[in-house]
Amino acid sequence: TKFEISPRATAKIDYDFIVELIVSIVERQRKEDEEKQRQQSHTSSRRKGGGGSTSNTKNNNDKMDGAILVFLPGKGEISALTRTLFRHQSSNNSNNSTPFFSDKRQCSILPL
């Protein structure tokens, strides 16, 4: 029995596209989380009648957790994507020389 390899299996992986997709997912999730926090803050202040000083909003040090899984065919491809992620500069981070994914407070990259 002869097995044929799919043409996609031999095509070059577009690491930059994967990075842009991950950044897009992260930025979209952050915007949605910020909107939810604004809505919760607005709702809680309306319930209190505007007179209370307590707040149910999240502290800026709190972070939203999540995960993005990327499956690649081998260790070399995983290493190449990891290097590309560490070099990537986010558009929101353009004034800062630190690459977006190298900030350990923001994300963890676990090549498994």
PDB file of N, CA and C in Angstrom:
ATOM      1  N   THR A   1       0.843  -1.174   0.000  1.00  0.00           N
ATOM      2  CA  THR A   1       0.000   0.000   0.000  1.00  0.00           C
ATOM      3  C   THR A   1       0.886   1.234   0.000  1.00  0.00           C
ATOM      4  N   LYS A   2       0.643   2.123  -0.934  1.00  0.00           N
ATOM      5  CA  LYS A   2       1.412   3.356  -1.046  1.00  0.00           C
ATOM      6  C   LYS A   2       0.585   4.508  -0.476  1.00  0.00           C
ATOM      7  N   PHE A   3       1.206   5.292   0.421  1.00  0.00           N
ATOM      8  CA  PHE A   3       0.538   6.437   1.017  1.00  0.00           C
ATOM      9  C   PHE A   3       1.008   7.709   0.327  1.00  0.00           C
ATOM     10  N   GLU A   4       0.073   8.583   0.032  1.00  0.00           N
ATOM     11  CA  GLU A   4       0.426   9.863  -0.566  1.00  0.00           C
ATOM     12  C   GLU A   4       0.367  10.949   0.493  1.00  0.00           C
ATOM     13  N   ILE A   5       1.309  11.865   0.426  1.00  0.00           N
ATOM     14  CA  ILE A   5       1.342  12.993   1.351  1.00  0.00           C
ATOM     15  C   ILE A   5       0.534  14.137   0.748  1.00  0.00           C
ATOM     16  N   SER A   6      -0.286  14.732   1.557  1.00  0.00           N
ATOM     17  CA  SER A   6      -1.076  15.872   1.117  1.00  0.00           C
ATOM     18  C   SER A   6      -0.148  17.011   0.705  1.00  0.00           C
ATOM     19  N   PRO A   7      -0.487  17.752  -0.351  1.00  0.00           N
ATOM     20  CA  PRO A   7       0.331  18.911  -0.744  1.00  0.00           C
ATOM     21  C   PRO A   7       0.457  19.937   0.380  1.00  0.00           C
ATOM     22  N   ARG A   8      -0.553  20.014   1.236  1.00  0.00           N
ATOM     23  CA  ARG A   8      -0.481  20.953   2.363  1.00  0.00           C
ATOM     24  C   ARG A   8       0.597  20.539   3.352  1.00  0.00           C
ATOM     25  N   ALA A   9       0.898  19.259   3.449  1.00  0.00           N
ATOM     26  CA  ALA A   9       1.907  18.781   4.391  1.00  0.00           C
ATOM     27  C   ALA A   9       3.312  19.197   3.975  1.00  0.00           C
ATOM     28  N   THR A  10       3.511  19.460   2.708  1.00  0.00           N
ATOM     29  CA  THR A  10       4.838  19.850   2.238  1.00  0.00           C
ATOM     30  C   THR A  10       4.946  21.356   1.992  1.00  0.00           C
ATOM     31  N   ALA A  11       3.843  22.083   2.163  1.00  0.00           N
ATOM     32  CA  ALA A  11       3.861  23.528   1.945  1.00  0.00           C
ATOM     33  C   ALA A  11       4.574  24.232   3.106  1.00  0.00           C
ATOM     34  N   LYS A  12       5.141  25.374   2.810  1.00  0.00           N
ATOM     35  CA  LYS A  12       5.821  26.178   3.822  1.00  0.00           C
ATOM     36  C   LYS A  12       4.797  26.743   4.801  1.00  0.00           C
ATOM     37  N   ILE A  13       5.130  26.712   6.073  1.00  0.00           N
ATOM     38  CA  ILE A  13       4.245  27.243   7.107  1.00  0.00           C
ATOM     39  C   ILE A  13       4.441  28.752   7.178  1.00  0.00           C
ATOM     40  N   ASP A  14       3.353  29.491   7.164  1.00  0.00           N
ATOM     41  CA  ASP A  14       3.404  30.953   7.244  1.00  0.00           C
ATOM     42  C   ASP A  14       3.351  31.362   8.719  1.00  0.00           C
ATOM     43  N   TYR A  15       4.530  31.429   9.341  1.00  0.00           N
ATOM     44  CA  TYR A  15       4.615  31.739  10.768  1.00  0.00           C
ATOM     45  C   TYR A  15       4.093  33.139  11.073  1.00  0.00           C
ATOM     46  N   ASP A  16       4.363  34.087  10.185  1.00  0.00           N
ATOM     47  CA  ASP A  16       3.886  35.449  10.412  1.00  0.00           C
ATOM     48  C   ASP A  16       2.365  35.503  10.437  1.00  0.00           C
ATOM     49  N   PHE A  17       1.716  34.723   9.572  1.00  0.00           N
ATOM     50  CA  PHE A  17       0.257  34.661   9.576  1.00  0.00           C
ATOM     51  C   PHE A  17      -0.257  34.101  10.902  1.00  0.00           C
ATOM     52  N   ILE A  18       0.381  33.043  11.389  1.00  0.00           N
ATOM     53  CA  ILE A  18      -0.036  32.440  12.669  1.00  0.00           C
ATOM     54  C   ILE A  18       0.098  33.454  13.797  1.00  0.00           C
ATOM     55  N   VAL A  19       1.213  34.199  13.816  1.00  0.00           N
ATOM     56  CA  VAL A  19       1.423  35.207  14.850  1.00  0.00           C
ATOM     57  C   VAL A  19       0.346  36.286  14.769  1.00  0.00           C
ATOM     58  N   GLU A  20       0.064  36.776  13.569  1.00  0.00           N
ATOM     59  CA  GLU A  20      -0.959  37.812  13.412  1.00  0.00           C
ATOM     60  C   GLU A  20      -2.329  37.303  13.849  1.00  0.00           C
ATOM     61  N   LEU A  21      -2.623  36.044  13.564  1.00  0.00           N
ATOM     62  CA  LEU A  21      -3.892  35.451  13.987  1.00  0.00           C
ATOM     63  C   LEU A  21      -3.970  35.384  15.518  1.00  0.00           C
ATOM     64  N   ILE A  22      -2.897  34.954  16.159  1.00  0.00           N
ATOM     65  CA  ILE A  22      -2.870  34.883  17.627  1.00  0.00           C
ATOM     66  C   ILE A  22      -3.034  36.276  18.227  1.00  0.00           C
ATOM     67  N   VAL A  23      -2.316  37.252  17.696  1.00  0.00           N
ATOM     68  CA  VAL A  23      -2.425  38.632  18.190  1.00  0.00           C
ATOM     69  C   VAL A  23      -3.857  39.134  18.033  1.00  0.00           C
ATOM     70  N   SER A  24      -4.463  38.849  16.900  1.00  0.00           N
ATOM     71  CA  SER A  24      -5.842  39.272  16.661  1.00  0.00           C
ATOM     72  C   SER A  24      -6.790  38.666  17.696  1.00  0.00           C
ATOM     73  N   ILE A  25      -6.621  37.395  17.987  1.00  0.00           N
ATOM     74  CA  ILE A  25      -7.461  36.719  18.984  1.00  0.00           C
ATOM     75  C   ILE A  25      -7.269  37.355  20.359  1.00  0.00           C
ATOM     76  N   VAL A  26      -6.016  37.589  20.747  1.00  0.00           N
ATOM     77  CA  VAL A  26      -5.711  38.166  22.056  1.00  0.00           C
ATOM     78  C   VAL A  26      -6.285  39.574  22.172  1.00  0.00           C
ATOM     79  N   GLU A  27      -6.072  40.402  21.157  1.00  0.00           N
ATOM     80  CA  GLU A  27      -6.571  41.774  21.209  1.00  0.00           C
ATOM     81  C   GLU A  27      -8.096  41.820  21.221  1.00  0.00           C
ATOM     82  N   ARG A  28      -8.730  40.960  20.458  1.00  0.00           N
ATOM     83  CA  ARG A  28     -10.198  40.919  20.452  1.00  0.00           C
ATOM     84  C   ARG A  28     -10.735  40.503  21.822  1.00  0.00           C
ATOM     85  N   GLN A  29     -10.097  39.504  22.430  1.00  0.00           N
ATOM     86  CA  GLN A  29     -10.534  39.047  23.750  1.00  0.00           C
ATOM     87  C   GLN A  29     -10.350  40.148  24.790  1.00  0.00           C
ATOM     88  N   ARG A  30      -9.241  40.865  24.712  1.00  0.00           N
ATOM     89  CA  ARG A  30      -9.019  41.973  25.649  1.00  0.00           C
ATOM     90  C   ARG A  30     -10.095  43.041  25.516  1.00  0.00           C
ATOM     91  N   LYS A  31     -10.446  43.396  24.291  1.00  0.00           N
ATOM     92  CA  LYS A  31     -11.484  44.400  24.075  1.00  0.00           C
ATOM     93  C   LYS A  31     -12.816  43.927  24.632  1.00  0.00           C
ATOM     94  N   GLU A  32     -13.160  42.657  24.395  1.00  0.00           N
ATOM     95  CA  GLU A  32     -14.409  42.114  24.917  1.00  0.00           C
ATOM     96  C   GLU A  32     -14.410  42.106  26.436  1.00  0.00           C
ATOM     97  N   ASP A  33     -13.274  41.747  27.046  1.00  0.00           N
ATOM     98  CA  ASP A  33     -13.177  41.731  28.506  1.00  0.00           C
ATOM     99  C   ASP A  33     -13.305  43.138  29.086  1.00  0.00           C
ATOM    100  N   GLU A  34     -12.677  44.126  28.436  1.00  0.00           N
ATOM    101  CA  GLU A  34     -12.784  45.514  28.897  1.00  0.00           C
ATOM    102  C   GLU A  34     -14.226  46.003  28.813  1.00  0.00           C
ATOM    103  N   GLU A  35     -14.912  45.648  27.732  1.00  0.00           N
ATOM    104  CA  GLU A  35     -16.314  46.050  27.562  1.00  0.00           C
ATOM    105  C   GLU A  35     -17.181  45.413  28.644  1.00  0.00           C
ATOM    106  N   LYS A  36     -16.954  44.145  28.945  1.00  0.00           N
ATOM    107  CA  LYS A  36     -17.714  43.468  30.004  1.00  0.00           C
ATOM    108  C   LYS A  36     -17.472  44.145  31.350  1.00  0.00           C
ATOM    109  N   GLN A  37     -16.215  44.516  31.623  1.00  0.00           N
ATOM    110  CA  GLN A  37     -15.900  45.186  32.886  1.00  0.00           C
ATOM    111  C   GLN A  37     -16.589  46.543  32.978  1.00  0.00           C
ATOM    112  N   ARG A  38     -16.617  47.287  31.863  1.00  0.00           N
ATOM    113  CA  ARG A  38     -17.301  48.584  31.851  1.00  0.00           C
ATOM    114  C   ARG A  38     -18.796  48.402  32.115  1.00  0.00           C
ATOM    115  N   GLN A  39     -19.382  47.396  31.482  1.00  0.00           N
ATOM    116  CA  GLN A  39     -20.809  47.148  31.667  1.00  0.00           C
ATOM    117  C   GLN A  39     -21.110  46.742  33.106  1.00  0.00           C
ATOM    118  N   GLN A  40     -20.259  45.891  33.691  1.00  0.00           N
ATOM    119  CA  GLN A  40     -20.459  45.464  35.075  1.00  0.00           C
ATOM    120  C   GLN A  40     -20.303  46.638  36.023  1.00  0.00           C
ATOM    121  N   SER A  41     -19.323  47.488  35.765  1.00  0.00           N
ATOM    122  CA  SER A  41     -19.096  48.658  36.606  1.00  0.00           C
ATOM    123  C   SER A  41     -20.280  49.604  36.525  1.00  0.00           C
ATOM    124  N   HIS A  42     -20.780  49.818  35.303  1.00  0.00           N
ATOM    125  CA  HIS A  42     -21.914  50.710  35.094  1.00  0.00           C
ATOM    126  C   HIS A  42     -23.158  50.155  35.787  1.00  0.00           C
ATOM    127  N   THR A  43     -23.382  48.845  35.662  1.00  0.00           N
ATOM    128  CA  THR A  43     -24.546  48.204  36.271  1.00  0.00           C
ATOM    129  C   THR A  43     -24.467  48.264  37.789  1.00  0.00           C
ATOM    130  N   SER A  44     -23.289  48.001  38.359  1.00  0.00           N
ATOM    131  CA  SER A  44     -23.162  47.999  39.822  1.00  0.00           C
ATOM    132  C   SER A  44     -23.306  49.409  40.379  1.00  0.00           C
ATOM    133  N   SER A  45     -22.839  50.436  39.668  1.00  0.00           N
ATOM    134  CA  SER A  45     -22.980  51.807  40.173  1.00  0.00           C
ATOM    135  C   SER A  45     -24.437  52.266  40.098  1.00  0.00           C
ATOM    136  N   ARG A  46     -25.198  51.767  39.113  1.00  0.00           N
ATOM    137  CA  ARG A  46     -26.617  52.124  39.012  1.00  0.00           C
ATOM    138  C   ARG A  46     -27.413  51.488  40.144  1.00  0.00           C
ATOM    139  N   ARG A  47     -27.040  50.246  40.514  1.00  0.00           N
ATOM    140  CA  ARG A  47     -27.744  49.560  41.606  1.00  0.00           C
ATOM    141  C   ARG A  47     -27.505  50.247  42.938  1.00  0.00           C
ATOM    142  N   LYS A  48     -26.323  50.802  43.107  1.00  0.00           N
ATOM    143  CA  LYS A  48     -25.978  51.454  44.369  1.00  0.00           C
ATOM    144  C   LYS A  48     -26.563  52.853  44.461  1.00  0.00           C
ATOM    145  N   GLY A  49     -27.137  53.322  43.402  1.00  0.00           N
ATOM    146  CA  GLY A  49     -27.704  54.656  43.407  1.00  0.00           C
ATOM    147  C   GLY A  49     -26.643  55.736  43.290  1.00  0.00           C
ATOM    148  N   GLY A  50     -25.447  55.337  42.942  1.00  0.00           N
ATOM    149  CA  GLY A  50     -24.376  56.315  42.751  1.00  0.00           C
ATOM    150  C   GLY A  50     -23.792  56.834  44.045  1.00  0.00           C
ATOM    151  N   GLY A  51     -24.265  56.368  45.215  1.00  0.00           N
ATOM    152  CA  GLY A  51     -23.796  56.930  46.480  1.00  0.00           C
ATOM    153  C   GLY A  51     -22.657  56.180  47.127  1.00  0.00           C
ATOM    154  N   GLY A  52     -22.421  54.950  46.766  1.00  0.00           N
ATOM    155  CA  GLY A  52     -21.403  54.158  47.438  1.00  0.00           C
ATOM    156  C   GLY A  52     -20.023  54.369  46.855  1.00  0.00           C
ATOM    157  N   SER A  53     -19.008  54.059  47.656  1.00  0.00           N
ATOM    158  CA  SER A  53     -17.638  54.212  47.162  1.00  0.00           C
ATOM    159  C   SER A  53     -16.979  52.873  46.887  1.00  0.00           C
ATOM    160  N   THR A  54     -17.670  51.758  47.161  1.00  0.00           N
ATOM    161  CA  THR A  54     -17.084  50.456  46.884  1.00  0.00           C
ATOM    162  C   THR A  54     -17.212  50.138  45.409  1.00  0.00           C
ATOM    163  N   SER A  55     -16.365  49.236  44.943  1.00  0.00           N
ATOM    164  CA  SER A  55     -16.364  48.907  43.519  1.00  0.00           C
ATOM    165  C   SER A  55     -16.215  47.410  43.336  1.00  0.00           C
ATOM    166  N   ASN A  56     -16.931  46.873  42.364  1.00  0.00           N
ATOM    167  CA  ASN A  56     -16.828  45.458  42.022  1.00  0.00           C
ATOM    168  C   ASN A  56     -15.960  45.234  40.799  1.00  0.00           C
ATOM    169  N   THR A  57     -15.311  46.278  40.265  1.00  0.00           N
ATOM    170  CA  THR A  57     -14.509  46.125  39.066  1.00  0.00           C
ATOM    171  C   THR A  57     -13.201  45.440  39.405  1.00  0.00           C
ATOM    172  N   LYS A  58     -12.594  44.856  38.400  1.00  0.00           N
ATOM    173  CA  LYS A  58     -11.341  44.146  38.603  1.00  0.00           C
ATOM    174  C   LYS A  58     -10.191  45.113  38.792  1.00  0.00           C
ATOM    175  N   ASN A  59      -9.239  44.723  39.590  1.00  0.00           N
ATOM    176  CA  ASN A  59      -7.996  45.452  39.778  1.00  0.00           C
ATOM    177  C   ASN A  59      -7.182  45.352  38.495  1.00  0.00           C
ATOM    178  N   ASN A  60      -6.399  46.372  38.170  1.00  0.00           N
ATOM    179  CA  ASN A  60      -5.580  46.336  36.959  1.00  0.00           C
ATOM    180  C   ASN A  60      -4.557  45.216  36.989  1.00  0.00           C
ATOM    181  N   ASN A  61      -4.216  44.720  38.180  1.00  0.00           N
ATOM    182  CA  ASN A  61      -3.252  43.624  38.276  1.00  0.00           C
ATOM    183  C   ASN A  61      -3.896  42.278  37.969  1.00  0.00           C
ATOM    184  N   ASP A  62      -5.245  42.218  38.020  1.00  0.00           N
ATOM    185  CA  ASP A  62      -5.933  40.979  37.677  1.00  0.00           C
ATOM    186  C   ASP A  62      -5.833  40.762  36.177  1.00  0.00           C
ATOM    187  N   LYS A  63      -5.763  39.518  35.791  1.00  0.00           N
ATOM    188  CA  LYS A  63      -5.699  39.242  34.359  1.00  0.00           C
ATOM    189  C   LYS A  63      -6.738  38.205  34.001  1.00  0.00           C
ATOM    190  N   MET A  64      -7.171  38.260  32.773  1.00  0.00           N
ATOM    191  CA  MET A  64      -8.083  37.259  32.264  1.00  0.00           C
ATOM    192  C   MET A  64      -7.241  36.102  31.747  1.00  0.00           C
ATOM    193  N   ASP A  65      -7.656  34.902  32.055  1.00  0.00           N
ATOM    194  CA  ASP A  65      -6.910  33.731  31.619  1.00  0.00           C
ATOM    195  C   ASP A  65      -7.533  33.160  30.356  1.00  0.00           C
ATOM    196  N   GLY A  66      -6.705  32.486  29.600  1.00  0.00           N
ATOM    197  CA  GLY A  66      -7.170  31.836  28.391  1.00  0.00           C
ATOM    198  C   GLY A  66      -6.009  31.087  27.765  1.00  0.00           C
ATOM    199  N   ALA A  67      -6.281  30.369  26.724  1.00  0.00           N
ATOM    200  CA  ALA A  67      -5.242  29.611  26.043  1.00  0.00           C
ATOM    201  C   ALA A  67      -5.548  29.530  24.558  1.00  0.00           C
ATOM    202  N   ILE A  68      -4.487  29.524  23.787  1.00  0.00           N
ATOM    203  CA  ILE A  68      -4.588  29.314  22.350  1.00  0.00           C
ATOM    204  C   ILE A  68      -3.659  28.155  22.020  1.00  0.00           C
ATOM    205  N   LEU A  69      -4.201  27.121  21.434  1.00  0.00           N
ATOM    206  CA  LEU A  69      -3.402  25.962  21.051  1.00  0.00           C
ATOM    207  C   LEU A  69      -3.085  26.023  19.572  1.00  0.00           C
ATOM    208  N   VAL A  70      -1.824  25.805  19.236  1.00  0.00           N
ATOM    209  CA  VAL A  70      -1.402  25.758  17.837  1.00  0.00           C
ATOM    210  C   VAL A  70      -0.710  24.418  17.629  1.00  0.00           C
ATOM    211  N   PHE A  71      -1.225  23.619  16.735  1.00  0.00           N
ATOM    212  CA  PHE A  71      -0.646  22.316  16.452  1.00  0.00           C
ATOM    213  C   PHE A  71       0.239  22.416  15.216  1.00  0.00           C
ATOM    214  N   LEU A  72       1.474  21.986  15.351  1.00  0.00           N
ATOM    215  CA  LEU A  72       2.439  21.989  14.253  1.00  0.00           C
ATOM    216  C   LEU A  72       3.030  20.600  14.110  1.00  0.00           C
ATOM    217  N   PRO A  73       3.565  20.261  12.934  1.00  0.00           N
ATOM    218  CA  PRO A  73       3.976  18.882  12.670  1.00  0.00           C
ATOM    219  C   PRO A  73       5.251  18.409  13.358  1.00  0.00           C
ATOM    220  N   GLY A  74       6.126  19.296  13.801  1.00  0.00           N
ATOM    221  CA  GLY A  74       7.369  18.813  14.385  1.00  0.00           C
ATOM    222  C   GLY A  74       8.041  19.833  15.278  1.00  0.00           C
ATOM    223  N   LYS A  75       9.106  19.385  15.938  1.00  0.00           N
ATOM    224  CA  LYS A  75       9.844  20.224  16.880  1.00  0.00           C
ATOM    225  C   LYS A  75      10.464  21.442  16.188  1.00  0.00           C
ATOM    226  N   GLY A  76      10.973  21.275  14.991  1.00  0.00           N
ATOM    227  CA  GLY A  76      11.574  22.389  14.259  1.00  0.00           C
ATOM    228  C   GLY A  76      10.565  23.482  13.967  1.00  0.00           C
ATOM    229  N   GLU A  77       9.365  23.096  13.572  1.00  0.00           N
ATOM    230  CA  GLU A  77       8.304  24.051  13.284  1.00  0.00           C
ATOM    231  C   GLU A  77       7.853  24.767  14.550  1.00  0.00           C
ATOM    232  N   ILE A  78       7.774  24.015  15.647  1.00  0.00           N
ATOM    233  CA  ILE A  78       7.396  24.614  16.933  1.00  0.00           C
ATOM    234  C   ILE A  78       8.436  25.641  17.357  1.00  0.00           C
ATOM    235  N   SER A  79       9.717  25.304  17.219  1.00  0.00           N
ATOM    236  CA  SER A  79      10.794  26.235  17.568  1.00  0.00           C
ATOM    237  C   SER A  79      10.764  27.479  16.693  1.00  0.00           C
ATOM    238  N   ALA A  80      10.505  27.293  15.407  1.00  0.00           N
ATOM    239  CA  ALA A  80      10.442  28.440  14.491  1.00  0.00           C
ATOM    240  C   ALA A  80       9.294  29.377  14.867  1.00  0.00           C
ATOM    241  N   LEU A  81       8.133  28.821  15.206  1.00  0.00           N
ATOM    242  CA  LEU A  81       7.007  29.669  15.606  1.00  0.00           C
ATOM    243  C   LEU A  81       7.314  30.376  16.923  1.00  0.00           C
ATOM    244  N   THR A  82       7.931  29.681  17.862  1.00  0.00           N
ATOM    245  CA  THR A  82       8.292  30.291  19.143  1.00  0.00           C
ATOM    246  C   THR A  82       9.222  31.480  18.924  1.00  0.00           C
ATOM    247  N   ARG A  83      10.230  31.321  18.073  1.00  0.00           N
ATOM    248  CA  ARG A  83      11.144  32.435  17.768  1.00  0.00           C
ATOM    249  C   ARG A  83      10.395  33.600  17.134  1.00  0.00           C
ATOM    250  N   THR A  84       9.487  33.301  16.221  1.00  0.00           N
ATOM    251  CA  THR A  84       8.708  34.347  15.559  1.00  0.00           C
ATOM    252  C   THR A  84       7.824  35.076  16.571  1.00  0.00           C
ATOM    253  N   LEU A  85       7.213  34.339  17.487  1.00  0.00           N
ATOM    254  CA  LEU A  85       6.378  34.963  18.522  1.00  0.00           C
ATOM    255  C   LEU A  85       7.205  35.889  19.414  1.00  0.00           C
ATOM    256  N   PHE A  86       8.380  35.439  19.818  1.00  0.00           N
ATOM    257  CA  PHE A  86       9.210  36.254  20.704  1.00  0.00           C
ATOM    258  C   PHE A  86       9.713  37.524  20.025  1.00  0.00           C
ATOM    259  N   ARG A  87       9.849  37.511  18.712  1.00  0.00           N
ATOM    260  CA  ARG A  87      10.326  38.701  17.981  1.00  0.00           C
ATOM    261  C   ARG A  87       9.206  39.669  17.634  1.00  0.00           C
ATOM    262  N   HIS A  88       7.965  39.219  17.681  1.00  0.00           N
ATOM    263  CA  HIS A  88       6.832  40.017  17.207  1.00  0.00           C
ATOM    264  C   HIS A  88       6.623  41.269  18.051  1.00  0.00           C
ATOM    265  N   GLN A  89       6.406  42.390  17.379  1.00  0.00           N
ATOM    266  CA  GLN A  89       6.039  43.651  18.031  1.00  0.00           C
ATOM    267  C   GLN A  89       4.564  43.897  17.787  1.00  0.00           C
ATOM    268  N   SER A  90       3.787  44.046  18.843  1.00  0.00           N
ATOM    269  CA  SER A  90       2.362  44.335  18.690  1.00  0.00           C
ATOM    270  C   SER A  90       2.173  45.777  18.260  1.00  0.00           C
ATOM    271  N   SER A  91       1.114  46.030  17.511  1.00  0.00           N
ATOM    272  CA  SER A  91       0.810  47.408  17.112  1.00  0.00           C
ATOM    273  C   SER A  91       0.508  48.258  18.343  1.00  0.00           C
ATOM    274  N   ASN A  92      -0.045  47.645  19.393  1.00  0.00           N
ATOM    275  CA  ASN A  92      -0.308  48.373  20.639  1.00  0.00           C
ATOM    276  C   ASN A  92       0.971  48.608  21.422  1.00  0.00           C
ATOM    277  N   ASN A  93       2.028  47.926  21.046  1.00  0.00           N
ATOM    278  CA  ASN A  93       3.284  47.972  21.785  1.00  0.00           C
ATOM    279  C   ASN A  93       4.376  48.642  20.958  1.00  0.00           C
ATOM    280  N   SER A  94       4.023  49.401  19.922  1.00  0.00           N
ATOM    281  CA  SER A  94       5.002  49.935  18.990  1.00  0.00           C
ATOM    282  C   SER A  94       5.934  50.959  19.632  1.00  0.00           C
ATOM    283  N   ASN A  95       5.505  51.631  20.685  1.00  0.00           N
ATOM    284  CA  ASN A  95       6.370  52.600  21.357  1.00  0.00           C
ATOM    285  C   ASN A  95       7.327  51.927  22.325  1.00  0.00           C
ATOM    286  N   ASN A  96       7.117  50.677  22.588  1.00  0.00           N
ATOM    287  CA  ASN A  96       7.942  49.929  23.529  1.00  0.00           C
ATOM    288  C   ASN A  96       8.808  48.964  22.730  1.00  0.00           C
ATOM    289  N   SER A  97      10.064  48.826  23.124  1.00  0.00           N
ATOM    290  CA  SER A  97      10.968  47.945  22.381  1.00  0.00           C
ATOM    291  C   SER A  97      10.840  46.483  22.791  1.00  0.00           C
ATOM    292  N   THR A  98      10.044  46.192  23.812  1.00  0.00           N
ATOM    293  CA  THR A  98       9.865  44.816  24.267  1.00  0.00           C
ATOM    294  C   THR A  98       8.838  44.110  23.390  1.00  0.00           C
ATOM    295  N   PRO A  99       9.207  42.985  22.797  1.00  0.00           N
ATOM    296  CA  PRO A  99       8.238  42.239  21.986  1.00  0.00           C
ATOM    297  C   PRO A  99       7.031  41.799  22.818  1.00  0.00           C
ATOM    298  N   PHE A 100       5.874  41.801  22.194  1.00  0.00           N
ATOM    299  CA  PHE A 100       4.594  41.510  22.837  1.00  0.00           C
ATOM    300  C   PHE A 100       4.598  40.195  23.601  1.00  0.00           C
ATOM    301  N   PHE A 101       5.082  39.125  22.991  1.00  0.00           N
ATOM    302  CA  PHE A 101       4.987  37.800  23.598  1.00  0.00           C
ATOM    303  C   PHE A 101       6.107  37.481  24.581  1.00  0.00           C
ATOM    304  N   SER A 102       7.105  38.349  24.712  1.00  0.00           N
ATOM    305  CA  SER A 102       8.183  38.056  25.657  1.00  0.00           C
ATOM    306  C   SER A 102       7.878  38.592  27.052  1.00  0.00           C
ATOM    307  N   ASP A 103       6.772  39.319  27.215  1.00  0.00           N
ATOM    308  CA  ASP A 103       6.369  39.820  28.525  1.00  0.00           C
ATOM    309  C   ASP A 103       5.677  38.686  29.288  1.00  0.00           C
ATOM    310  N   LYS A 104       6.383  38.108  30.246  1.00  0.00           N
ATOM    311  CA  LYS A 104       5.872  36.936  30.978  1.00  0.00           C
ATOM    312  C   LYS A 104       4.627  37.257  31.799  1.00  0.00           C
ATOM    313  N   ARG A 105       4.383  38.535  32.088  1.00  0.00           N
ATOM    314  CA  ARG A 105       3.168  38.913  32.809  1.00  0.00           C
ATOM    315  C   ARG A 105       1.951  38.827  31.891  1.00  0.00           C
ATOM    316  N   GLN A 106       2.166  38.928  30.583  1.00  0.00           N
ATOM    317  CA  GLN A 106       1.087  38.919  29.609  1.00  0.00           C
ATOM    318  C   GLN A 106       0.765  37.520  29.090  1.00  0.00           C
ATOM    319  N   CYS A 107       1.814  36.719  28.865  1.00  0.00           N
ATOM    320  CA  CYS A 107       1.554  35.409  28.271  1.00  0.00           C
ATOM    321  C   CYS A 107       2.700  34.445  28.541  1.00  0.00           C
ATOM    322  N   SER A 108       2.399  33.195  28.363  1.00  0.00           N
ATOM    323  CA  SER A 108       3.391  32.123  28.468  1.00  0.00           C
ATOM    324  C   SER A 108       3.326  31.307  27.187  1.00  0.00           C
ATOM    325  N   ILE A 109       4.489  30.984  26.660  1.00  0.00           N
ATOM    326  CA  ILE A 109       4.554  30.126  25.485  1.00  0.00           C
ATOM    327  C   ILE A 109       5.133  28.801  25.942  1.00  0.00           C
ATOM    328  N   LEU A 110       4.374  27.747  25.746  1.00  0.00           N
ATOM    329  CA  LEU A 110       4.779  26.421  26.205  1.00  0.00           C
ATOM    330  C   LEU A 110       4.919  25.495  25.003  1.00  0.00           C
ATOM    331  N   PRO A 111       6.123  25.383  24.440  1.00  0.00           N
ATOM    332  CA  PRO A 111       6.297  24.455  23.309  1.00  0.00           C
ATOM    333  C   PRO A 111       6.327  23.023  23.830  1.00  0.00           C
ATOM    334  N   LEU A 112       5.275  22.276  23.579  1.00  0.00           N
ATOM    335  CA  LEU A 112       5.171  20.898  24.085  1.00  0.00           C
ATOM    336  C   LEU A 112       5.410  19.890  22.995  1.00  0.00           C
TER     337      LEU A 112
END
